Amino acid sequence: MYERNQISSLIKHFFTMKVHLLLFLSLHLLQTPFIAMGDRRLIETTCKATPSYNLCMSTLLTNPKSSNGDISDLGLIMVGATKAKATRAIQQIKSIYKSRPELRHALNECAQMYVAVVRADVPSAIQALDGGQPKFAEDGMADTAVEAQACERSFSDRGQKSPLTKMNKDIENVANVARAIIRMLL
Amino acid sequence: MASSSDLENPNASSALPYSYTPLPDGEQTAEPAVVLHPKKAVAFLVCAFLSVGFLVALIGNNGPLAPKNLNTNVAPSTVATTAKTTPLSRGVDKGVSEKAFRPLLGADNSFPWSSNMLDWQRTGFHFQPEKNWMNDPNGPVFYKGWYHLFYQYHPDAPVWGKIVWGHAVSKDLINWRHLPIAMETDQWYDEQGVWTGSATILPDGQLVVLYTGSTNESVQVQNLAYPADPNDPLLINWVKYPGNPVLVPPPGIDDKDFRDPTTAWKTPEGKWRITIGSKINKTGISLVYDTEDFKTFELLDGVLHAVPGTGMWECVDFYPISKQTENGLDTSVDGPGVKHIVKASMDDDRHDYYAIGTYDAYKGKWTPDNPTLDVGIGLRYDYGIYYASKTFYDQNKNRRVLWSWIKETDTEASDISKGWASLMGVPRTILLDKKTKSNIIQWPVEEITALRTDATVFKNLVLEAGALVPLNLPAASQLDIVAEFELDEATVQRLNGADVAYDCAQSGGAATRGALGPFGLSVLAHDGLVEHTPVYFYVAKGVDGNLKTFFCADQSRSSTATDVDKSIYGNIVPVLKGEKLSMRILVDHSIVESFAQEGRTCITSRVYPTKAIYNNARLFLFNNATAATVTASINVWQMKSADI
């Protein structure tokens, strides 16, 4: 029993690894022509200084703008990724809102929080990065991480199970990576 | 007396002292009677109507935007029009507009932040615009009988964005009249923002302003502006010099590291001199320029001062301070009786640091008295929330006055619900500490005492170790508190010294007990101490027998909400032999400003309680020391609201 479990988990693991490998290779092959060694090195060193190297690398490498960007551009890409995730979160909240009326209070709060992220934190951060006042961009991303945590707690505080746990954690992580990149500009 | 475990276990409300009679209306007012005012009833009906509408709309898979749920002036007609418009996307990433913040899913009271709680956070006597975002104070000046305060203002939303200069005037630094925006982003050289600047009064009484503009290409440049009508004491209209910008980043300085020019002062040759913060790699520097007309400038060799590792210096301030007198000094004053202060706001850690030193006017250089307490690595104006401050010389009262931006430490979502973000600290006078000679003294301007009313005096209260005493007051959301404490001398003598490394932020707050502290006051406290913000002294006796005193503010239990900052702030405070320990606390809803030893060490806190508000806010006195008895004398005044 134990062994079979182990084997099946190994097989599962192998498949995930394969998918990862494929993803990695395809990313690599796709991106390599556009990314000169120097840029690649900038992206790597930048990502090494963030709390999540893999998330940072995958987000930056899938964006062609990273190929000739400076750290400020890398920060902008990360802020853009934060916005995309928060926008998806709002869509997801809207659809859950229909099917899970018992969660409406928490969902409402989460919606307010992610609206604040998309409409306030993100535009403020972009303006701050463009304009050379990175501290306000850092504030925006720091707030985004707090909003994501607060959304998660909206459920737990009511004794409800959050349907958004993974998404909230994703947003928190990407915001923290963005924040770490922005701090290099201070 | 209750045991100190109340502080450790704030939920143990049963352990509250019974000598304390709760205020007669205490609990009743906590939950306001369920009587809907006509206006609110309408709002309620509208909300109900909206909720139905939203559900219908959501089923249609297209959530419309709705007006804010508790907006009492929502009329059905507005609802109809709002339901039709869907300004969800502006199509641009940059810039924030007020319209963007309507609730997405419809009417719902956000927990834990009811509008009642958020309304309470608005202050009574701290300067702030009517709504939206504010940051740095700009160009403070006394001109033709009026105090002027300009400020970094984002008129479209309660979050930083495209900044203009807001403007207000006052006769007394306390009551304010809001005026139209003084400068907008209407030129290529300030298209991305009219950023921070300072005013200088010329010998003929004329006023000039230098400010940083962020150009259409986001280059930081310095611009000149002056009043359109110098005879208008309100200085409503401003003219930007047609030859702007007057300064661009010099070679070797990044386009985005060149901002916040100071007030100008006179050089020995009779020219004007300014300094502007910047950085080279990670060294914070202050560039120096001389000018005769504020239009053409000469960059001096070298810098006023540089400190490696401190990063970008923002909002540099430079001013003289008298070694002898209790007056402030005009910025151009120099001589043997004068020391000079350099202050810079550190972009890296968002704190305002200052140092005392000597200025060489001939070389344009400044040297700190104590290199270990240099700018950015030594003393701070304030150990809480305090940034981008700026002083001006008030020729009206011969004093130097300090303004500072106090940001919010709650979430952006809450700021959007409130509709505003940031305050100015109560302006402070600045003097050299004549006793220590190694720090400045900051004290709320004397005018603030005009708001005091309804004093309550507590004389020589003896607090045994572990004591917790509620102070019976008519209200506790707007207070001016002056308190003196004396440690029981015999205990202090008897105790063995120890090698104590105390640090307010790292030592567990007011709940962590030592032989000689903490003791102090807990403000914005709920009866059961489920919420409270202790401001306290902690005294440590070293192995050499000498006492070290720390002054701290503990936000860790300030709110049951989990989305607000709950740091513990504080630092050491110098106490000389024979001095009593004293503190002053200004409580004004969501801001608490605390001053120890007449202003040697200051802490500004932002707090967002959910229960210790309105009539449920209390003031407690506590001594959480394990050994020493403390005797306390306290004067508490209710503070009237200022006209702001």
PDB file of C-alpha atoms in Angstrom, chain A residues 70 72 80 83 89-91 93-95 97-98 101 104-140 143-144 146-147 149-151 153-154 157-158 179 182-186, chain B residues 55 58-59 61-63 87-90 92-97 100-112 133 135-136 159-163 192 195 214 217-218 220 256-257 259 279 282 312 314 347-350 387 405 407 410-414 416-417 562-564:
ATOM      1  CA  ASP A  70      16.367  48.146 -17.012  1.00  0.00           C
ATOM      2  CA  SER A  72      12.629  49.965 -13.560  1.00  0.00           C
ATOM      3  CA  GLY A  80       1.687  44.578 -14.613  1.00  0.00           C
ATOM      4  CA  LYS A  83      -2.518  43.861 -12.015  1.00  0.00           C
ATOM      5  CA  ALA A  89      -9.231  37.711  -9.011  1.00  0.00           C
ATOM      6  CA  ILE A  90     -12.050  40.219  -9.422  1.00  0.00           C
ATOM      7  CA  GLN A  91     -13.542  38.162 -12.250  1.00  0.00           C
ATOM      8  CA  ILE A  93     -14.915  36.777  -7.179  1.00  0.00           C
ATOM      9  CA  LYS A  94     -17.778  37.884  -9.415  1.00  0.00           C
ATOM     10  CA  SER A  95     -18.425  34.378 -10.630  1.00  0.00           C
ATOM     11  CA  TYR A  97     -20.535  35.538  -5.889  1.00  0.00           C
ATOM     12  CA  LYS A  98     -23.308  34.033  -8.012  1.00  0.00           C
ATOM     13  CA  PRO A 101     -24.369  33.493  -1.713  1.00  0.00           C
ATOM     14  CA  ARG A 104     -21.110  37.267  -0.138  1.00  0.00           C
ATOM     15  CA  HIS A 105     -19.817  39.356   2.768  1.00  0.00           C
ATOM     16  CA  ALA A 106     -16.294  38.071   2.475  1.00  0.00           C
ATOM     17  CA  LEU A 107     -16.431  38.196  -1.318  1.00  0.00           C
ATOM     18  CA  ASN A 108     -17.631  41.762  -1.154  1.00  0.00           C
ATOM     19  CA  GLU A 109     -14.686  42.721   1.008  1.00  0.00           C
ATOM     20  CA  CYS A 110     -12.278  40.931  -1.297  1.00  0.00           C
ATOM     21  CA  ALA A 111     -13.773  42.731  -4.261  1.00  0.00           C
ATOM     22  CA  GLN A 112     -13.260  46.068  -2.529  1.00  0.00           C
ATOM     23  CA  MET A 113      -9.678  45.133  -1.735  1.00  0.00           C
ATOM     24  CA  TYR A 114      -8.809  44.049  -5.247  1.00  0.00           C
ATOM     25  CA  VAL A 115     -10.543  47.061  -6.727  1.00  0.00           C
ATOM     26  CA  ALA A 116      -8.235  49.113  -4.519  1.00  0.00           C
ATOM     27  CA  VAL A 117      -5.295  47.149  -5.909  1.00  0.00           C
ATOM     28  CA  VAL A 118      -6.276  47.518  -9.556  1.00  0.00           C
ATOM     29  CA  ARG A 119      -7.573  51.065  -9.403  1.00  0.00           C
ATOM     30  CA  ALA A 120      -5.245  52.623  -6.845  1.00  0.00           C
ATOM     31  CA  ASP A 121      -2.157  50.605  -5.947  1.00  0.00           C
ATOM     32  CA  VAL A 122      -1.264  49.594  -9.496  1.00  0.00           C
ATOM     33  CA  PRO A 123      -1.753  52.930 -11.313  1.00  0.00           C
ATOM     34  CA  SER A 124      -0.036  54.743  -8.449  1.00  0.00           C
ATOM     35  CA  ALA A 125       2.883  52.302  -8.648  1.00  0.00           C
ATOM     36  CA  ILE A 126       3.178  52.692 -12.414  1.00  0.00           C
ATOM     37  CA  GLN A 127       3.116  56.470 -12.167  1.00  0.00           C
ATOM     38  CA  ALA A 128       5.714  56.318  -9.407  1.00  0.00           C
ATOM     39  CA  LEU A 129       8.037  54.044 -11.398  1.00  0.00           C
ATOM     40  CA  ASP A 130       7.676  56.116 -14.546  1.00  0.00           C
ATOM     41  CA  GLY A 131       8.150  59.329 -12.624  1.00  0.00           C
ATOM     42  CA  GLY A 132      11.123  58.311 -10.505  1.00  0.00           C
ATOM     43  CA  GLN A 133       9.488  58.189  -7.063  1.00  0.00           C
ATOM     44  CA  PRO A 134       9.857  54.450  -6.462  1.00  0.00           C
ATOM     45  CA  LYS A 135       8.903  54.717  -2.796  1.00  0.00           C
ATOM     46  CA  PHE A 136       5.269  55.231  -3.765  1.00  0.00           C
ATOM     47  CA  ALA A 137       5.499  52.205  -6.040  1.00  0.00           C
ATOM     48  CA  GLU A 138       6.846  50.213  -3.112  1.00  0.00           C
ATOM     49  CA  ASP A 139       3.939  51.424  -0.979  1.00  0.00           C
ATOM     50  CA  GLY A 140       1.494  50.281  -3.653  1.00  0.00           C
ATOM     51  CA  ASP A 143      -0.419  47.399   0.188  1.00  0.00           C
ATOM     52  CA  THR A 144      -1.289  44.827  -2.474  1.00  0.00           C
ATOM     53  CA  VAL A 146      -1.636  43.279   2.689  1.00  0.00           C
ATOM     54  CA  GLU A 147      -4.927  43.374   0.753  1.00  0.00           C
ATOM     55  CA  GLN A 149      -3.808  38.648   3.164  1.00  0.00           C
ATOM     56  CA  ALA A 150      -6.825  40.636   4.315  1.00  0.00           C
ATOM     57  CA  CYS A 151      -8.985  39.014   1.636  1.00  0.00           C
ATOM     58  CA  ARG A 153      -8.790  36.584   6.448  1.00  0.00           C
ATOM     59  CA  SER A 154     -12.217  37.849   5.401  1.00  0.00           C
ATOM     60  CA  ASP A 157     -12.598  35.585  10.408  1.00  0.00           C
ATOM     61  CA  ARG A 158     -16.120  34.401   9.596  1.00  0.00           C
ATOM     62  CA  ARG A 179       8.234  45.169  -4.147  1.00  0.00           C
ATOM     63  CA  ILE A 182      11.237  48.260  -6.765  1.00  0.00           C
ATOM     64  CA  ARG A 183      13.352  48.543  -3.621  1.00  0.00           C
ATOM     65  CA  MET A 184      16.458  48.206  -5.797  1.00  0.00           C
ATOM     66  CA  LEU A 185      15.517  51.524  -7.367  1.00  0.00           C
ATOM     67  CA  LEU A 186      15.374  53.526  -4.129  1.00  0.00           C
TER      68      LEU A 186
ATOM     69  CA  LEU B  55     -28.165  40.321  -7.837  1.00  0.00           C
ATOM     70  CA  LEU B  58     -24.840  39.660 -11.535  1.00  0.00           C
ATOM     71  CA  ILE B  59     -26.970  36.880 -12.882  1.00  0.00           C
ATOM     72  CA  ASN B  61     -22.932  38.172 -15.748  1.00  0.00           C
ATOM     73  CA  ASN B  62     -22.213  41.853 -15.841  1.00  0.00           C
ATOM     74  CA  GLY B  63     -21.648  43.413 -12.444  1.00  0.00           C
ATOM     75  CA  PRO B  87     -16.688  53.536 -16.245  1.00  0.00           C
ATOM     76  CA  LEU B  88     -14.789  50.438 -15.197  1.00  0.00           C
ATOM     77  CA  SER B  89     -11.814  50.966 -17.397  1.00  0.00           C
ATOM     78  CA  ARG B  90     -10.154  54.210 -18.258  1.00  0.00           C
ATOM     79  CA  VAL B  92      -4.909  53.758 -19.189  1.00  0.00           C
ATOM     80  CA  ASP B  93      -2.784  52.195 -16.553  1.00  0.00           C
ATOM     81  CA  LYS B  94      -1.322  55.367 -15.251  1.00  0.00           C
ATOM     82  CA  GLY B  95      -3.180  57.776 -13.068  1.00  0.00           C
ATOM     83  CA  VAL B  96      -5.960  57.238 -10.602  1.00  0.00           C
ATOM     84  CA  SER B  97      -9.360  58.770 -10.712  1.00  0.00           C
ATOM     85  CA  ALA B 100     -12.691  54.245 -10.117  1.00  0.00           C
ATOM     86  CA  PHE B 101     -13.565  53.261  -6.576  1.00  0.00           C
ATOM     87  CA  ARG B 102     -17.222  52.398  -6.634  1.00  0.00           C
ATOM     88  CA  PRO B 103     -17.998  49.081  -5.004  1.00  0.00           C
ATOM     89  CA  LEU B 104     -17.998  46.274  -7.451  1.00  0.00           C
ATOM     90  CA  LEU B 105     -20.533  43.920  -6.026  1.00  0.00           C
ATOM     91  CA  GLY B 106     -22.950  46.316  -4.466  1.00  0.00           C
ATOM     92  CA  ALA B 107     -24.084  47.306  -1.037  1.00  0.00           C
ATOM     93  CA  ASP B 108     -22.399  45.571   1.837  1.00  0.00           C
ATOM     94  CA  ASN B 109     -20.962  46.715   5.103  1.00  0.00           C
ATOM     95  CA  SER B 110     -17.320  45.933   5.010  1.00  0.00           C
ATOM     96  CA  PHE B 111     -16.189  44.123   8.138  1.00  0.00           C
ATOM     97  CA  PRO B 112     -14.468  45.171  10.270  1.00  0.00           C
ATOM     98  CA  TRP B 133      -4.316  62.275  -0.939  1.00  0.00           C
ATOM     99  CA  ASN B 135       1.986  64.121   1.210  1.00  0.00           C
ATOM    100  CA  ASP B 136       4.903  66.502   1.855  1.00  0.00           C
ATOM    101  CA  VAL B 159      -3.679  57.575  -3.256  1.00  0.00           C
ATOM    102  CA  TRP B 160      -0.466  59.135  -4.599  1.00  0.00           C
ATOM    103  CA  GLY B 161      -0.626  60.125  -8.258  1.00  0.00           C
ATOM    104  CA  LYS B 162      -0.176  63.231 -10.383  1.00  0.00           C
ATOM    105  CA  ILE B 163       0.701  65.783  -7.758  1.00  0.00           C
ATOM    106  CA  GLN B 192       4.359  64.598 -14.351  1.00  0.00           C
ATOM    107  CA  TRP B 195       6.715  68.258  -6.508  1.00  0.00           C
ATOM    108  CA  SER B 214       8.868  66.122 -13.013  1.00  0.00           C
ATOM    109  CA  GLU B 217      10.042  62.868 -19.756  1.00  0.00           C
ATOM    110  CA  SER B 218      10.133  62.331 -15.990  1.00  0.00           C
ATOM    111  CA  GLN B 220      13.575  66.012 -12.127  1.00  0.00           C
ATOM    112  CA  LYS B 256      15.488  60.871 -11.113  1.00  0.00           C
ATOM    113  CA  ASP B 257      17.713  61.698  -8.144  1.00  0.00           C
ATOM    114  CA  ARG B 259      14.655  66.910  -5.960  1.00  0.00           C
ATOM    115  CA  LYS B 279      22.646  60.247  -4.203  1.00  0.00           C
ATOM    116  CA  LYS B 282      24.332  54.382  -2.229  1.00  0.00           C
ATOM    117  CA  MET B 312      18.727  58.928  -1.690  1.00  0.00           C
ATOM    118  CA  GLU B 314      14.870  63.609   0.018  1.00  0.00           C
ATOM    119  CA  ASP B 347      14.088  57.236   0.756  1.00  0.00           C
ATOM    120  CA  ASP B 348      15.401  53.828   1.880  1.00  0.00           C
ATOM    121  CA  ASP B 349      13.687  53.589   5.258  1.00  0.00           C
ATOM    122  CA  ARG B 350      11.164  56.463   5.117  1.00  0.00           C
ATOM    123  CA  TYR B 387       8.431  61.909   6.911  1.00  0.00           C
ATOM    124  CA  TRP B 405       3.644  64.547   6.584  1.00  0.00           C
ATOM    125  CA  LYS B 407       0.954  58.906   6.318  1.00  0.00           C
ATOM    126  CA  ASP B 410      -4.073  51.145   7.173  1.00  0.00           C
ATOM    127  CA  THR B 411      -4.957  49.629   3.780  1.00  0.00           C
ATOM    128  CA  GLU B 412      -5.576  51.465   0.569  1.00  0.00           C
ATOM    129  CA  ALA B 413      -9.041  49.873   0.484  1.00  0.00           C
ATOM    130  CA  SER B 414      -9.811  51.627   3.791  1.00  0.00           C
ATOM    131  CA  ILE B 416     -10.694  54.655  -0.480  1.00  0.00           C
ATOM    132  CA  SER B 417     -13.656  54.070   1.805  1.00  0.00           C
ATOM    133  CA  THR B 562      -5.757  42.655  11.264  1.00  0.00           C
ATOM    134  CA  ASP B 563      -5.077  44.801   8.205  1.00  0.00           C
ATOM    135  CA  VAL B 564      -3.378  47.740   9.956  1.00  0.00           C
TER     136      VAL B 564
END
